[in-house]
Amino acid sequence: MTHMAAPVLRRVVLPLTAPVGSVRSVRWDGVVLTYDDGPQPGGTDRVLAALAEFGSTATFFLLVGRARRHPALLREIVDAGHEIALHGVDHVRLTTMSPAVVRRRTRDGRRELEDLAGRAVRWFRPPYGAQHVSTWAAIRSTGLESVVWSNDVADWQDDPVDAIAARCTAVGTGSVLLMHDGYADASDGVDDGPAPGFDRGELSRRVLGSLRERGLGTSSLRDALAGGSAVRGAWFRG
């Protein structure tokens, strides 16, 4: 995307697709931090420590199966003041399922996650960002709103921390940044290969430090929307 294309996208294209849109960014002067695929021991706990050091909140898009297996980590996320959101019962692509199945799984996943967390859940992020118009509609029918991202540091790749952190230089005001505190595997219904070996807490420190040096604050989607507004637009991919 060129330097001029991004403002045009936000100002002209996204508003036209907002009626069938997912949250893609926020009109706000900071960066929204989001984490996927947790909770996971050795990942979530280190990310939480990094966030605490920088005094930042984040939105955690959780897998219900993992929340079920690691209730203590889920409680740590909630007790630290972060926002809980749904990433799925497992990590299987919704675009492989019928809308009826997507609706049932999403509805049931939301109920269980809310019971486990003791918090209401407002947001849903489809695994791999994969959704069609029909699955988007199924998500909306459960009372949840689809959230995607503006920037992805690709921390699902097993690259050096410095190389991954360097990708956040493209992150700007209003961006929704995709990161991970876990890594989906066979227990989540998928096989994405071996998990990266880097320290996710250290990566978060590098990213948070870089954003702070650039004068960019960070927070959860919930906290960003307390002083800003969501930018929605069509996002459909397999």
Short mmCIF file of C-alpha atoms in Angstrom, two decimals:
data_model
loop_
_atom_site.label_atom_id
_atom_site.label_comp_id
_atom_site.label_asym_id
_atom_site.label_seq_id
_atom_site.Cartn_x
_atom_site.Cartn_y
_atom_site.Cartn_z
CA MET A 1 0.00 0.00 0.00
CA THR A 2 1.40 3.37 -1.00
CA HIS A 3 1.72 6.37 1.31
CA MET A 4 -1.29 8.02 -0.38
CA ALA A 5 -3.41 4.85 -0.67
CA ALA A 6 -3.87 4.30 3.07
CA PRO A 7 -5.58 7.66 3.79
CA VAL A 8 -7.82 7.23 0.74
CA LEU A 9 -8.75 3.73 1.90
CA ARG A 10 -9.75 4.99 5.35
CA ARG A 11 -11.53 8.11 4.15
CA VAL A 12 -13.36 6.87 1.05
CA VAL A 13 -13.39 3.09 0.56
CA LEU A 14 -13.91 1.78 4.11
CA PRO A 15 -16.97 3.96 4.89
CA LEU A 16 -18.69 2.60 1.76
CA THR A 17 -18.22 -0.99 2.95
CA ALA A 18 -18.94 -0.32 6.64
CA PRO A 19 -22.45 -1.87 6.59
CA VAL A 20 -20.85 -5.27 5.96
CA GLY A 21 -17.55 -4.41 7.55
CA SER A 22 -15.19 -5.61 10.23
CA VAL A 23 -13.30 -3.31 12.58
CA ARG A 24 -10.01 -2.59 10.82
CA SER A 25 -8.64 0.47 12.64
CA VAL A 26 -9.61 3.18 15.14
CA ARG A 27 -9.85 6.95 14.85
CA TRP A 28 -7.57 7.52 17.81
CA ASP A 29 -4.09 8.89 18.46
CA GLY A 30 -2.53 5.61 19.61
CA VAL A 31 -2.13 1.95 18.58
CA VAL A 32 -4.50 -0.87 19.53
CA LEU A 33 -2.67 -3.98 20.78
CA THR A 34 -4.27 -7.35 20.09
CA TYR A 35 -2.99 -10.85 20.86
CA ASP A 36 -4.25 -14.12 19.37
CA ASP A 37 -4.16 -17.86 20.11
CA GLY A 38 -3.78 -17.89 23.90
CA PRO A 39 -3.82 -18.40 26.69
CA GLN A 40 -0.57 -20.35 26.58
CA PRO A 41 1.94 -20.96 29.40
CA GLY A 42 5.33 -19.49 28.52
CA GLY A 43 3.71 -17.01 26.15
CA THR A 44 0.76 -15.27 27.79
CA ASP A 45 2.49 -14.86 31.16
CA ARG A 46 5.54 -13.23 29.54
CA VAL A 47 3.40 -10.93 27.41
CA LEU A 48 1.45 -9.89 30.50
CA ALA A 49 4.71 -9.02 32.27
CA ALA A 50 5.82 -6.85 29.33
CA LEU A 51 2.48 -5.05 29.19
CA ALA A 52 2.65 -4.37 32.91
CA GLU A 53 6.13 -2.85 32.54
CA PHE A 54 4.79 -0.39 29.96
CA GLY A 55 1.48 0.23 31.72
CA SER A 56 -0.47 -0.85 28.65
CA THR A 57 -3.68 -2.76 28.18
CA ALA A 58 -4.41 -5.09 25.26
CA THR A 59 -7.24 -7.13 23.78
CA PHE A 60 -6.67 -10.90 23.97
CA PHE A 61 -8.51 -12.95 21.34
CA LEU A 62 -8.67 -16.30 23.09
CA LEU A 63 -9.32 -19.87 21.99
CA VAL A 64 -11.97 -21.45 24.21
CA GLY A 65 -10.22 -24.82 24.34
CA ARG A 66 -7.08 -23.15 25.68
CA ALA A 67 -9.01 -20.98 28.14
CA ARG A 68 -10.61 -24.18 29.41
CA ARG A 69 -7.20 -25.82 29.87
CA HIS A 70 -5.50 -22.77 31.42
CA PRO A 71 -8.06 -21.00 33.63
CA ALA A 72 -5.36 -19.50 35.86
CA LEU A 73 -3.81 -17.68 32.90
CA LEU A 74 -7.24 -16.47 31.82
CA ARG A 75 -7.76 -15.08 35.31
CA GLU A 76 -4.38 -13.30 35.14
CA ILE A 77 -5.43 -11.57 31.92
CA VAL A 78 -8.71 -10.41 33.44
CA ASP A 79 -7.20 -9.37 36.77
CA ALA A 80 -4.57 -7.25 34.98
CA GLY A 81 -7.33 -5.18 33.37
CA HIS A 82 -7.03 -6.45 29.83
CA GLU A 83 -9.93 -7.06 27.46
CA ILE A 84 -11.17 -10.56 26.66
CA ALA A 85 -12.38 -11.38 23.15
CA LEU A 86 -13.21 -14.58 21.26
CA HIS A 87 -10.96 -16.14 18.62
CA GLY A 88 -12.91 -19.36 18.33
CA VAL A 89 -13.66 -22.66 20.00
CA ASP A 90 -10.53 -23.87 18.21
CA HIS A 91 -8.41 -22.50 15.33
CA VAL A 92 -10.14 -24.16 12.37
CA ARG A 93 -10.97 -21.81 9.48
CA LEU A 94 -14.60 -20.74 9.55
CA THR A 95 -14.66 -20.68 5.75
CA THR A 96 -14.55 -24.50 5.79
CA MET A 97 -17.90 -24.61 7.65
CA SER A 98 -21.52 -23.84 6.85
CA PRO A 99 -23.00 -20.60 8.22
CA ALA A 100 -25.20 -22.63 10.58
CA VAL A 101 -22.17 -24.37 12.08
CA VAL A 102 -20.29 -21.07 12.36
CA ARG A 103 -23.27 -19.52 14.16
CA ARG A 104 -23.60 -22.41 16.62
CA ARG A 105 -19.89 -22.67 17.38
CA THR A 106 -19.48 -18.93 17.80
CA ARG A 107 -22.56 -18.61 20.00
CA ASP A 108 -21.52 -21.52 22.20
CA GLY A 109 -17.91 -20.34 22.33
CA ARG A 110 -18.96 -16.89 23.45
CA ARG A 111 -21.13 -18.29 26.23
CA GLU A 112 -18.40 -20.55 27.54
CA LEU A 113 -15.70 -17.87 27.39
CA GLU A 114 -17.95 -15.41 29.22
CA ASP A 115 -18.63 -18.04 31.89
CA LEU A 116 -14.92 -18.81 32.26
CA ALA A 117 -13.82 -15.16 32.34
CA GLY A 118 -16.76 -13.70 34.22
CA ARG A 119 -16.77 -10.90 31.65
CA ALA A 120 -18.97 -9.97 28.69
CA VAL A 121 -17.40 -10.59 25.27
CA ARG A 122 -18.03 -8.11 22.45
CA TRP A 123 -15.44 -8.90 19.78
CA PHE A 124 -14.61 -11.89 17.58
CA ARG A 125 -11.61 -12.41 15.32
CA PRO A 126 -11.91 -15.29 12.84
CA PRO A 127 -8.95 -17.69 12.84
CA TYR A 128 -6.46 -16.69 10.11
CA GLY A 129 -8.72 -13.68 9.44
CA ALA A 130 -10.68 -16.02 7.15
CA GLN A 131 -14.31 -15.06 6.59
CA HIS A 132 -16.84 -14.86 3.77
CA VAL A 133 -19.93 -12.66 3.71
CA SER A 134 -21.98 -15.61 5.01
CA THR A 135 -19.64 -16.31 7.94
CA TRP A 136 -19.46 -12.59 8.75
CA ALA A 137 -23.27 -12.54 8.90
CA ALA A 138 -23.27 -15.64 11.11
CA ILE A 139 -20.84 -13.95 13.51
CA ARG A 140 -22.99 -10.81 13.65
CA SER A 141 -26.11 -12.91 14.34
CA THR A 142 -24.55 -14.04 17.63
CA GLY A 143 -24.21 -10.43 18.83
CA LEU A 144 -20.47 -10.29 18.25
CA GLU A 145 -18.58 -7.93 15.96
CA SER A 146 -15.75 -9.06 13.71
CA VAL A 147 -12.35 -7.44 14.32
CA VAL A 148 -9.40 -7.88 11.95
CA TRP A 149 -6.22 -5.76 11.85
CA SER A 150 -4.28 -2.98 10.16
CA ASN A 151 -0.76 -4.33 10.72
CA ASP A 152 0.65 -7.81 11.25
CA VAL A 153 4.22 -8.22 12.51
CA ALA A 154 4.08 -11.88 11.37
CA ASP A 155 5.23 -13.22 14.73
CA TRP A 156 3.93 -16.63 13.74
CA GLN A 157 7.19 -16.97 11.81
CA ASP A 158 10.27 -18.23 13.65
CA ASP A 159 12.42 -15.18 12.90
CA PRO A 160 14.80 -13.31 15.22
CA VAL A 161 13.05 -10.95 17.64
CA ASP A 162 14.87 -7.94 16.17
CA ALA A 163 13.62 -8.75 12.68
CA ILE A 164 10.02 -9.18 13.85
CA ALA A 165 10.06 -6.02 15.96
CA ALA A 166 11.42 -4.03 13.00
CA ARG A 167 8.18 -4.70 11.15
CA CYS A 168 6.30 -2.42 13.54
CA THR A 169 7.90 0.64 11.91
CA ALA A 170 4.93 0.67 9.53
CA VAL A 171 2.48 0.88 12.43
CA GLY A 172 0.86 4.30 12.74
CA THR A 173 -1.84 6.19 14.59
CA GLY A 174 -5.11 4.28 14.75
CA SER A 175 -3.59 0.94 13.74
CA VAL A 176 -4.89 -2.35 15.11
CA LEU A 177 -1.72 -4.39 15.60
CA LEU A 178 -1.87 -8.19 15.38
CA MET A 179 0.47 -10.15 17.63
CA HIS A 180 0.31 -13.54 19.36
CA ASP A 181 0.67 -14.78 22.92
CA GLY A 182 0.20 -18.39 21.79
CA TYR A 183 0.59 -20.65 18.78
CA ALA A 184 -2.21 -22.89 17.53
CA ASP A 185 -1.42 -26.60 17.13
CA ALA A 186 -3.07 -30.00 16.84
CA SER A 187 -4.93 -29.48 20.12
CA ASP A 188 -6.66 -26.56 18.38
CA GLY A 189 -7.59 -28.60 15.31
CA VAL A 190 -4.79 -27.41 13.02
CA ASP A 191 -1.23 -28.24 11.99
CA ASP A 192 0.76 -25.07 11.28
CA GLY A 193 4.14 -26.66 11.93
CA PRO A 194 6.53 -26.15 14.84
CA ALA A 195 5.97 -23.19 17.14
CA PRO A 196 8.46 -20.30 16.96
CA GLY A 197 11.14 -20.44 19.61
CA PHE A 198 11.59 -16.76 20.46
CA ASP A 199 10.46 -15.11 23.72
CA ARG A 200 7.07 -13.47 23.13
CA GLY A 201 7.51 -11.29 26.18
CA GLU A 202 10.77 -9.90 24.82
CA LEU A 203 9.14 -9.26 21.46
CA SER A 204 6.37 -7.30 23.16
CA ARG A 205 8.95 -5.23 25.03
CA ARG A 206 10.75 -4.39 21.78
CA VAL A 207 7.51 -3.43 20.01
CA LEU A 208 6.16 -1.40 22.93
CA GLY A 209 9.49 0.36 23.34
CA SER A 210 9.68 1.20 19.64
CA LEU A 211 6.13 2.58 19.61
CA ARG A 212 6.82 4.65 22.74
CA GLU A 213 9.96 6.12 21.16
CA ARG A 214 7.78 7.27 18.28
CA GLY A 215 5.33 8.90 20.69
CA LEU A 216 2.59 6.32 20.13
CA GLY A 217 0.53 5.18 23.09
CA THR A 218 -0.97 1.70 23.21
CA SER A 219 -4.12 0.16 24.64
CA SER A 220 -6.84 -2.43 24.22
CA LEU A 221 -9.59 -1.90 21.68
CA ARG A 222 -12.03 -1.23 24.52
CA ASP A 223 -9.86 1.53 25.98
CA ALA A 224 -9.09 3.06 22.58
CA LEU A 225 -12.81 3.31 21.81
CA ALA A 226 -13.39 5.19 25.06
CA GLY A 227 -11.86 8.18 23.29
CA GLY A 228 -12.11 7.20 19.63
CA SER A 229 -14.32 5.49 17.07
CA ALA A 230 -14.00 2.29 15.07
CA VAL A 231 -13.26 2.29 11.35
CA ARG A 232 -15.05 -0.59 9.63
CA GLY A 233 -14.69 -1.99 6.15
CA ALA A 234 -15.17 -5.14 4.11
CA TRP A 235 -12.70 -7.94 4.84
CA PHE A 236 -13.41 -11.20 3.04
CA ARG A 237 -10.76 -13.81 2.39
CA GLY A 238 -10.54 -17.58 2.51
#
